[in-house]
PDB file of C-alpha atoms in Angstrom:
ATOM      1  CA  MET A   1      83.591 -39.046  32.057  1.00 55.00           C
ATOM      2  CA  SER A   2      86.319 -38.678  34.272  1.00 67.00           C
ATOM      3  CA  SER A   3      84.220 -37.609  37.531  1.00 77.00           C
ATOM      4  CA  GLU A   4      80.326 -36.642  38.951  1.00 81.00           C
ATOM      5  CA  GLU A   5      79.242 -35.707  41.912  1.00 87.00           C
ATOM      6  CA  TYR A   6      75.734 -33.786  43.361  1.00 85.00           C
ATOM      7  CA  LEU A   7      75.394 -32.436  46.271  1.00 91.00           C
ATOM      8  CA  LEU A   8      71.351 -32.242  47.908  1.00 94.00           C
ATOM      9  CA  ASP A   9      70.573 -29.854  50.464  1.00 93.00           C
ATOM     10  CA  PRO A  10      68.483 -30.861  52.591  1.00 94.00           C
ATOM     11  CA  GLU A  11      69.806 -34.727  52.352  1.00 94.00           C
ATOM     12  CA  VAL A  12      67.861 -36.392  51.267  1.00 95.00           C
ATOM     13  CA  PRO A  13      67.801 -40.235  50.687  1.00 95.00           C
ATOM     14  CA  VAL A  14      68.470 -41.310  46.628  1.00 94.00           C
ATOM     15  CA  TYR A  15      67.614 -44.490  44.802  1.00 94.00           C
ATOM     16  CA  GLU A  16      69.494 -44.701  41.653  1.00 94.00           C
ATOM     17  CA  PHE A  17      68.393 -47.110  38.334  1.00 95.00           C
ATOM     18  CA  THR A  18      68.638 -47.539  34.307  1.00 95.00           C
ATOM     19  CA  ASP A  19      65.477 -46.293  31.889  1.00 95.00           C
ATOM     20  CA  ASP A  20      64.153 -47.352  29.790  1.00 93.00           C
ATOM     21  CA  TYR A  21      66.850 -45.746  27.347  1.00 95.00           C
ATOM     22  CA  GLY A  22      70.084 -46.260  29.295  1.00 94.00           C
ATOM     23  CA  ASN A  23      70.035 -42.985  31.272  1.00 94.00           C
ATOM     24  CA  LEU A  24      70.921 -43.383  35.011  1.00 91.00           C
ATOM     25  CA  CYS A  25      68.191 -41.480  37.052  1.00 92.00           C
ATOM     26  CA  GLN A  26      67.571 -40.719  41.166  1.00 93.00           C
ATOM     27  CA  ARG A  27      64.160 -40.817  42.741  1.00 95.00           C
ATOM     28  CA  LEU A  28      63.580 -38.488  46.178  1.00 94.00           C
ATOM     29  CA  VAL A  29      60.478 -36.483  47.209  1.00 93.00           C
ATOM     30  CA  ALA A  30      62.007 -33.986  47.969  1.00 91.00           C
ATOM     31  CA  PRO A  31      60.849 -31.945  51.559  1.00 90.00           C
ATOM     32  CA  PRO A  32      58.998 -29.091  52.289  1.00 89.00           C
ATOM     33  CA  GLY A  33      60.933 -25.570  51.610  1.00 89.00           C
ATOM     34  CA  ASP A  34      64.077 -24.742  49.665  1.00 91.00           C
ATOM     35  CA  PHE A  35      65.503 -27.371  48.432  1.00 91.00           C
ATOM     36  CA  SER A  36      68.426 -27.349  46.188  1.00 92.00           C
ATOM     37  CA  LEU A  37      70.417 -30.166  44.104  1.00 90.00           C
ATOM     38  CA  SER A  38      74.001 -29.236  42.289  1.00 90.00           C
ATOM     39  CA  THR A  39      76.024 -31.388  40.577  1.00 88.00           C
ATOM     40  CA  ALA A  40      79.621 -30.941  38.885  1.00 87.00           C
ATOM     41  CA  ALA A  41      81.239 -33.080  36.193  1.00 86.00           C
ATOM     42  CA  ARG A  42      85.395 -32.839  34.413  1.00 87.00           C
ATOM     43  CA  ILE A  43      84.169 -34.701  31.042  1.00 86.00           C
ATOM     44  CA  ARG A  44      86.082 -35.368  27.784  1.00 85.00           C
ATOM     45  CA  THR A  45      84.704 -34.136  25.008  1.00 87.00           C
ATOM     46  CA  ASP A  46      85.506 -35.122  20.717  1.00 88.00           C
ATOM     47  CA  ALA A  47      86.650 -31.857  19.683  1.00 87.00           C
ATOM     48  CA  GLU A  48      84.397 -33.016  16.336  1.00 91.00           C
ATOM     49  CA  VAL A  49      81.627 -35.047  15.382  1.00 93.00           C
ATOM     50  CA  ASP A  50      81.702 -38.175  12.923  1.00 95.00           C
ATOM     51  CA  GLU A  51      80.139 -38.255   8.979  1.00 96.00           C
ATOM     52  CA  GLU A  52      80.180 -40.179   6.787  1.00 97.00           C
ATOM     53  CA  PRO A  53      78.296 -39.080   3.190  1.00 97.00           C
ATOM     54  CA  GLY A  54      77.831 -41.938   1.650  1.00 98.00           C
ATOM     55  CA  GLY A  55      76.547 -44.099   5.003  1.00 98.00           C
ATOM     56  CA  CYS A  56      73.868 -46.270   4.442  1.00 98.00           C
ATOM     57  CA  PHE A  57      70.404 -47.507   5.139  1.00 98.00           C
ATOM     58  CA  VAL A  58      70.351 -50.060   7.672  1.00 98.00           C
ATOM     59  CA  GLU A  59      66.731 -52.071   6.758  1.00 97.00           C
ATOM     60  CA  SER A  60      64.877 -52.264   9.494  1.00 96.00           C
ATOM     61  CA  GLN A  61      64.514 -56.278  10.251  1.00 96.00           C
ATOM     62  CA  ASN A  62      68.517 -55.580  10.358  1.00 97.00           C
ATOM     63  CA  LEU A  63      69.038 -52.696  13.453  1.00 97.00           C
ATOM     64  CA  PRO A  64      69.384 -54.319  16.696  1.00 96.00           C
ATOM     65  CA  ASP A  65      66.652 -54.906  19.481  1.00 96.00           C
ATOM     66  CA  SER A  66      67.378 -51.535  21.352  1.00 95.00           C
ATOM     67  CA  VAL A  67      67.163 -49.345  18.750  1.00 97.00           C
ATOM     68  CA  PHE A  68      63.648 -50.536  16.806  1.00 95.00           C
ATOM     69  CA  LYS A  69      61.893 -48.768  19.109  1.00 96.00           C
ATOM     70  CA  TYR A  70      63.308 -45.789  17.151  1.00 98.00           C
ATOM     71  CA  LEU A  71      61.349 -46.349  14.558  1.00 97.00           C
ATOM     72  CA  LEU A  72      57.936 -45.937  15.965  1.00 97.00           C
ATOM     73  CA  PRO A  73      56.035 -42.605  16.416  1.00 96.00           C
ATOM     74  CA  SER A  74      55.846 -40.863  20.222  1.00 96.00           C
ATOM     75  CA  ARG A  75      54.374 -38.452  21.544  1.00 95.00           C
ATOM     76  CA  TYR A  76      56.035 -34.959  20.442  1.00 96.00           C
ATOM     77  CA  CYS A  77      57.157 -37.493  17.157  1.00 97.00           C
ATOM     78  CA  GLU A  78      54.044 -38.192  15.788  1.00 97.00           C
ATOM     79  CA  ALA A  79      56.345 -39.630  11.848  1.00 97.00           C
ATOM     80  CA  GLU A  80      53.511 -40.788  10.307  1.00 96.00           C
ATOM     81  CA  ARG A  81      52.228 -37.855   9.189  1.00 96.00           C
ATOM     82  CA  PHE A  82      55.233 -37.225   7.583  1.00 97.00           C
ATOM     83  CA  ASN A  83      55.516 -39.633   5.216  1.00 97.00           C
ATOM     84  CA  ALA A  84      55.188 -37.343   2.038  1.00 97.00           C
ATOM     85  CA  MET A  85      57.050 -34.618   3.634  1.00 97.00           C
ATOM     86  CA  ALA A  86      59.818 -36.566   3.962  1.00 98.00           C
ATOM     87  CA  GLN A  87      60.240 -38.524   0.476  1.00 97.00           C
ATOM     88  CA  GLU A  88      60.245 -34.679  -0.875  1.00 97.00           C
ATOM     89  CA  LEU A  89      63.001 -33.248   0.678  1.00 97.00           C
ATOM     90  CA  THR A  90      65.593 -36.118   0.617  1.00 98.00           C
ATOM     91  CA  ALA A  91      63.854 -36.833  -3.097  1.00 97.00           C
ATOM     92  CA  GLY A  92      67.567 -36.918  -5.474  1.00 95.00           C
ATOM     93  CA  SER A  93      69.429 -38.013  -1.984  1.00 97.00           C
ATOM     94  CA  ALA A  94      71.136 -41.447  -1.404  1.00 98.00           C
ATOM     95  CA  PRO A  95      68.842 -43.367   1.705  1.00 98.00           C
ATOM     96  CA  GLY A  96      70.898 -43.566   4.891  1.00 98.00           C
ATOM     97  CA  TYR A  97      73.164 -40.893   5.824  1.00 98.00           C
ATOM     98  CA  ASP A  98      72.450 -38.636   3.041  1.00 98.00           C
ATOM     99  CA  GLN A  99      68.603 -38.267   3.243  1.00 98.00           C
ATOM    100  CA  VAL A 100      69.898 -37.659   7.120  1.00 98.00           C
ATOM    101  CA  ALA A 101      71.668 -33.910   6.343  1.00 98.00           C
ATOM    102  CA  ALA A 102      69.147 -33.454   3.936  1.00 98.00           C
ATOM    103  CA  ILE A 103      66.626 -33.092   6.366  1.00 98.00           C
ATOM    104  CA  GLU A 104      69.085 -31.540   9.157  1.00 98.00           C
ATOM    105  CA  HIS A 105      70.069 -28.602   6.008  1.00 97.00           C
ATOM    106  CA  TRP A 106      66.260 -28.026   5.469  1.00 97.00           C
ATOM    107  CA  LEU A 107      65.497 -27.831   8.701  1.00 97.00           C
ATOM    108  CA  ARG A 108      68.766 -24.808   9.356  1.00 95.00           C
ATOM    109  CA  SER A 109      68.074 -23.381   6.741  1.00 95.00           C
ATOM    110  CA  THR A 110      63.436 -23.058   6.892  1.00 94.00           C
ATOM    111  CA  PHE A 111      63.683 -22.573  10.362  1.00 92.00           C
ATOM    112  CA  ARG A 112      65.144 -19.655  12.685  1.00 89.00           C
ATOM    113  CA  PHE A 113      66.525 -20.628  15.853  1.00 87.00           C
ATOM    114  CA  GLU A 114      65.449 -18.323  18.797  1.00 82.00           C
ATOM    115  CA  PRO A 115      67.404 -19.993  22.147  1.00 74.00           C
ATOM    116  CA  GLY A 116      64.615 -19.375  24.786  1.00 67.00           C
ATOM    117  CA  SER A 117      61.303 -18.314  22.648  1.00 66.00           C
ATOM    118  CA  SER A 118      59.641 -21.631  23.850  1.00 65.00           C
ATOM    119  CA  TYR A 119      59.430 -22.928  26.926  1.00 63.00           C
ATOM    120  CA  THR A 120      55.918 -25.653  25.961  1.00 77.00           C
ATOM    121  CA  SER A 121      57.351 -28.982  24.247  1.00 82.00           C
ATOM    122  CA  LEU A 122      55.323 -28.505  21.084  1.00 89.00           C
ATOM    123  CA  SER A 123      54.365 -31.534  18.394  1.00 93.00           C
ATOM    124  CA  ALA A 124      56.696 -31.882  15.322  1.00 95.00           C
ATOM    125  CA  VAL A 125      53.102 -30.820  14.003  1.00 95.00           C
ATOM    126  CA  GLU A 126      53.073 -28.149  15.773  1.00 93.00           C
ATOM    127  CA  VAL A 127      56.868 -27.252  15.189  1.00 92.00           C
ATOM    128  CA  ASN A 128      56.681 -27.218  11.406  1.00 94.00           C
ATOM    129  CA  GLN A 129      53.466 -25.088  11.468  1.00 91.00           C
ATOM    130  CA  GLN A 130      55.297 -21.858  12.782  1.00 87.00           C
ATOM    131  CA  GLY A 131      58.622 -20.498  11.120  1.00 82.00           C
ATOM    132  CA  THR A 132      61.027 -20.145  14.674  1.00 86.00           C
ATOM    133  CA  ALA A 133      61.921 -23.089  16.182  1.00 88.00           C
ATOM    134  CA  VAL A 134      64.217 -23.704  20.181  1.00 92.00           C
ATOM    135  CA  CYS A 135      66.028 -26.943  20.037  1.00 94.00           C
ATOM    136  CA  ARG A 136      64.103 -29.189  21.300  1.00 94.00           C
ATOM    137  CA  ASP A 137      61.560 -28.045  18.439  1.00 95.00           C
ATOM    138  CA  PHE A 138      64.328 -29.595  15.776  1.00 96.00           C
ATOM    139  CA  ALA A 139      65.448 -32.622  17.557  1.00 97.00           C
ATOM    140  CA  HIS A 140      61.140 -33.640  17.618  1.00 97.00           C
ATOM    141  CA  LEU A 141      60.523 -32.391  14.132  1.00 97.00           C
ATOM    142  CA  GLY A 142      64.060 -33.817  12.759  1.00 98.00           C
ATOM    143  CA  ILE A 143      63.294 -37.140  14.398  1.00 98.00           C
ATOM    144  CA  ALA A 144      60.227 -37.767  12.818  1.00 98.00           C
ATOM    145  CA  LEU A 145      61.361 -37.405   9.592  1.00 98.00           C
ATOM    146  CA  CYS A 146      63.665 -39.755   9.660  1.00 98.00           C
ATOM    147  CA  ARG A 147      61.291 -41.954  11.172  1.00 98.00           C
ATOM    148  CA  ALA A 148      59.366 -41.192   8.305  1.00 98.00           C
ATOM    149  CA  LEU A 149      61.612 -43.135   5.796  1.00 98.00           C
ATOM    150  CA  GLY A 150      62.288 -45.988   7.755  1.00 98.00           C
ATOM    151  CA  ILE A 151      65.403 -44.151   9.918  1.00 98.00           C
ATOM    152  CA  PRO A 152      65.716 -44.729  13.444  1.00 98.00           C
ATOM    153  CA  ALA A 153      66.043 -41.532  14.717  1.00 98.00           C
ATOM    154  CA  ARG A 154      66.003 -40.343  19.182  1.00 98.00           C
ATOM    155  CA  ILE A 155      66.334 -36.931  21.341  1.00 98.00           C
ATOM    156  CA  VAL A 156      69.685 -35.891  22.676  1.00 98.00           C
ATOM    157  CA  VAL A 157      69.985 -33.706  25.746  1.00 96.00           C
ATOM    158  CA  GLY A 158      72.191 -31.783  27.516  1.00 93.00           C
ATOM    159  CA  TYR A 159      74.922 -29.141  26.760  1.00 91.00           C
ATOM    160  CA  LEU A 160      77.712 -28.045  23.584  1.00 91.00           C
ATOM    161  CA  TYR A 161      80.278 -25.843  25.191  1.00 88.00           C
ATOM    162  CA  GLY A 162      80.630 -22.769  23.780  1.00 85.00           C
ATOM    163  CA  LEU A 163      76.843 -22.209  23.164  1.00 85.00           C
ATOM    164  CA  GLU A 164      75.231 -18.705  24.419  1.00 81.00           C
ATOM    165  CA  PRO A 165      73.614 -18.604  26.267  1.00 77.00           C
ATOM    166  CA  MET A 166      74.482 -21.550  28.169  1.00 82.00           C
ATOM    167  CA  GLU A 167      70.979 -23.737  28.557  1.00 85.00           C
ATOM    168  CA  PHE A 168      70.656 -27.292  28.890  1.00 88.00           C
ATOM    169  CA  HIS A 169      71.061 -28.419  24.987  1.00 93.00           C
ATOM    170  CA  ALA A 170      68.373 -31.015  22.454  1.00 96.00           C
ATOM    171  CA  TRP A 171      69.604 -32.966  19.398  1.00 97.00           C
ATOM    172  CA  PHE A 172      69.196 -35.522  17.730  1.00 98.00           C
ATOM    173  CA  GLU A 173      71.155 -38.688  16.755  1.00 98.00           C
ATOM    174  CA  ALA A 174      69.888 -41.405  13.860  1.00 98.00           C
ATOM    175  CA  TYR A 175      71.199 -44.854  13.188  1.00 98.00           C
ATOM    176  CA  VAL A 176      72.500 -45.094   9.625  1.00 98.00           C
ATOM    177  CA  ALA A 177      75.308 -47.137   8.421  1.00 98.00           C
ATOM    178  CA  HIS A 178      75.116 -49.534  11.783  1.00 98.00           C
ATOM    179  CA  ARG A 179      75.720 -46.941  14.126  1.00 98.00           C
ATOM    180  CA  TRP A 180      74.399 -44.107  15.253  1.00 98.00           C
ATOM    181  CA  PHE A 181      75.725 -40.401  13.851  1.00 98.00           C
ATOM    182  CA  THR A 182      74.742 -36.464  16.334  1.00 98.00           C
ATOM    183  CA  PHE A 183      72.849 -34.264  13.810  1.00 98.00           C
ATOM    184  CA  ASP A 184      72.153 -31.060  15.192  1.00 97.00           C
ATOM    185  CA  PRO A 185      69.766 -27.893  12.800  1.00 96.00           C
ATOM    186  CA  THR A 186      70.705 -25.503  15.553  1.00 94.00           C
ATOM    187  CA  GLN A 187      74.575 -24.891  14.376  1.00 93.00           C
ATOM    188  CA  PRO A 188      75.487 -23.984  10.774  1.00 91.00           C
ATOM    189  CA  VAL A 189      78.646 -26.137  11.143  1.00 89.00           C
ATOM    190  CA  LYS A 190      79.515 -28.735  12.186  1.00 90.00           C
ATOM    191  CA  ARG A 191      80.853 -29.037  15.123  1.00 90.00           C
ATOM    192  CA  GLY A 192      82.045 -31.554  18.292  1.00 91.00           C
ATOM    193  CA  GLY A 193      81.778 -29.951  22.029  1.00 91.00           C
ATOM    194  CA  TYR A 194      78.774 -32.200  23.164  1.00 93.00           C
ATOM    195  CA  VAL A 195      78.246 -33.279  26.491  1.00 91.00           C
ATOM    196  CA  VAL A 196      75.717 -36.285  26.564  1.00 93.00           C
ATOM    197  CA  ILE A 197      73.498 -35.926  30.277  1.00 93.00           C
ATOM    198  CA  GLY A 198      70.542 -38.152  28.221  1.00 95.00           C
ATOM    199  CA  TYR A 199      68.729 -39.888  25.428  1.00 98.00           C
ATOM    200  CA  GLY A 200      64.985 -40.811  24.492  1.00 97.00           C
ATOM    201  CA  ARG A 201      62.171 -41.442  22.492  1.00 97.00           C
ATOM    202  CA  ASP A 202      61.592 -37.475  22.022  1.00 97.00           C
ATOM    203  CA  ALA A 203      61.116 -34.969  24.871  1.00 95.00           C
ATOM    204  CA  ALA A 204      58.575 -36.803  27.555  1.00 94.00           C
ATOM    205  CA  ASP A 205      61.636 -39.244  27.765  1.00 95.00           C
ATOM    206  CA  VAL A 206      64.527 -36.322  29.101  1.00 94.00           C
ATOM    207  CA  ALA A 207      62.900 -33.950  31.155  1.00 88.00           C
ATOM    208  CA  ILE A 208      65.434 -32.775  33.574  1.00 85.00           C
ATOM    209  CA  TYR A 209      63.579 -33.216  36.139  1.00 86.00           C
ATOM    210  CA  THR A 210      59.913 -34.789  36.030  1.00 88.00           C
ATOM    211  CA  GLN A 211      58.207 -34.241  39.191  1.00 89.00           C
ATOM    212  CA  PHE A 212      54.766 -35.645  40.719  1.00 90.00           C
ATOM    213  CA  GLY A 213      52.560 -34.304  43.199  1.00 87.00           C
ATOM    214  CA  PRO A 214      51.713 -30.960  43.354  1.00 86.00           C
ATOM    215  CA  PRO A 215      53.790 -28.702  40.715  1.00 83.00           C
ATOM    216  CA  VAL A 216      56.332 -26.086  42.647  1.00 83.00           C
ATOM    217  CA  HIS A 217      58.560 -24.286  39.534  1.00 82.00           C
ATOM    218  CA  PRO A 218      62.912 -23.483  40.367  1.00 83.00           C
ATOM    219  CA  VAL A 219      63.564 -20.138  42.131  1.00 85.00           C
ATOM    220  CA  GLU A 220      66.849 -20.395  40.629  1.00 84.00           C
ATOM    221  CA  HIS A 221      68.552 -22.309  37.952  1.00 81.00           C
ATOM    222  CA  ARG A 222      71.780 -21.771  36.668  1.00 81.00           C
ATOM    223  CA  VAL A 223      74.474 -23.812  33.373  1.00 81.00           C
ATOM    224  CA  SER A 224      78.819 -22.754  33.934  1.00 78.00           C
ATOM    225  CA  VAL A 225      80.787 -24.608  30.866  1.00 74.00           C
ATOM    226  CA  ALA A 226      84.509 -24.133  31.674  1.00 73.00           C
ATOM    227  CA  LEU A 227      87.371 -25.426  29.553  1.00 71.00           C
ATOM    228  CA  ALA A 228      89.855 -27.045  32.375  1.00 66.00           C
TER     229      ALA A 228
END
């Protein structure tokens, strides 16, 4: 990232901290009345995402401590409910990267990607019962299937250059061959241009904002990405 800024109107005190997943977060108390938050950044993205067909499965005893939490079931990724299904979907695939690639292919060919079709977070079990999905749904089901195989997986949120309509986007990463790899079932082919905003176990960890107190709702939300 070359530069980043955010502007508050009216200005209020902001406290920054890093959460348990390595994300930079801000805490503030919004004043009564109109309140706006604007952010801007200049970012250099990779033209392609890395691939490693045949990449090895990493046994749990060899996982880094920071990765181990991404093996556990979480609020929207009930991995314990997908053990048999994950084995069936990946039958014939080599343990590790190829298993995740098989899951990504199955998601892409089974569910129809419909941006804006859902504004409520669904669990992996709920997603598996329907035929359409938003990006967050694809990620939740992919993560649950990976964890059911003993492969650490995490949700990633941010932006994808060229996405239409431009909006907050979600995909998932899987830990194989001793590193994280990107998987995005919403896209027909592997591509670059991803801008990462945050990582987490599932959508509960990576909301664009979390509010406490009486509920408020955005009046306007605009996103634009331009090639510099």
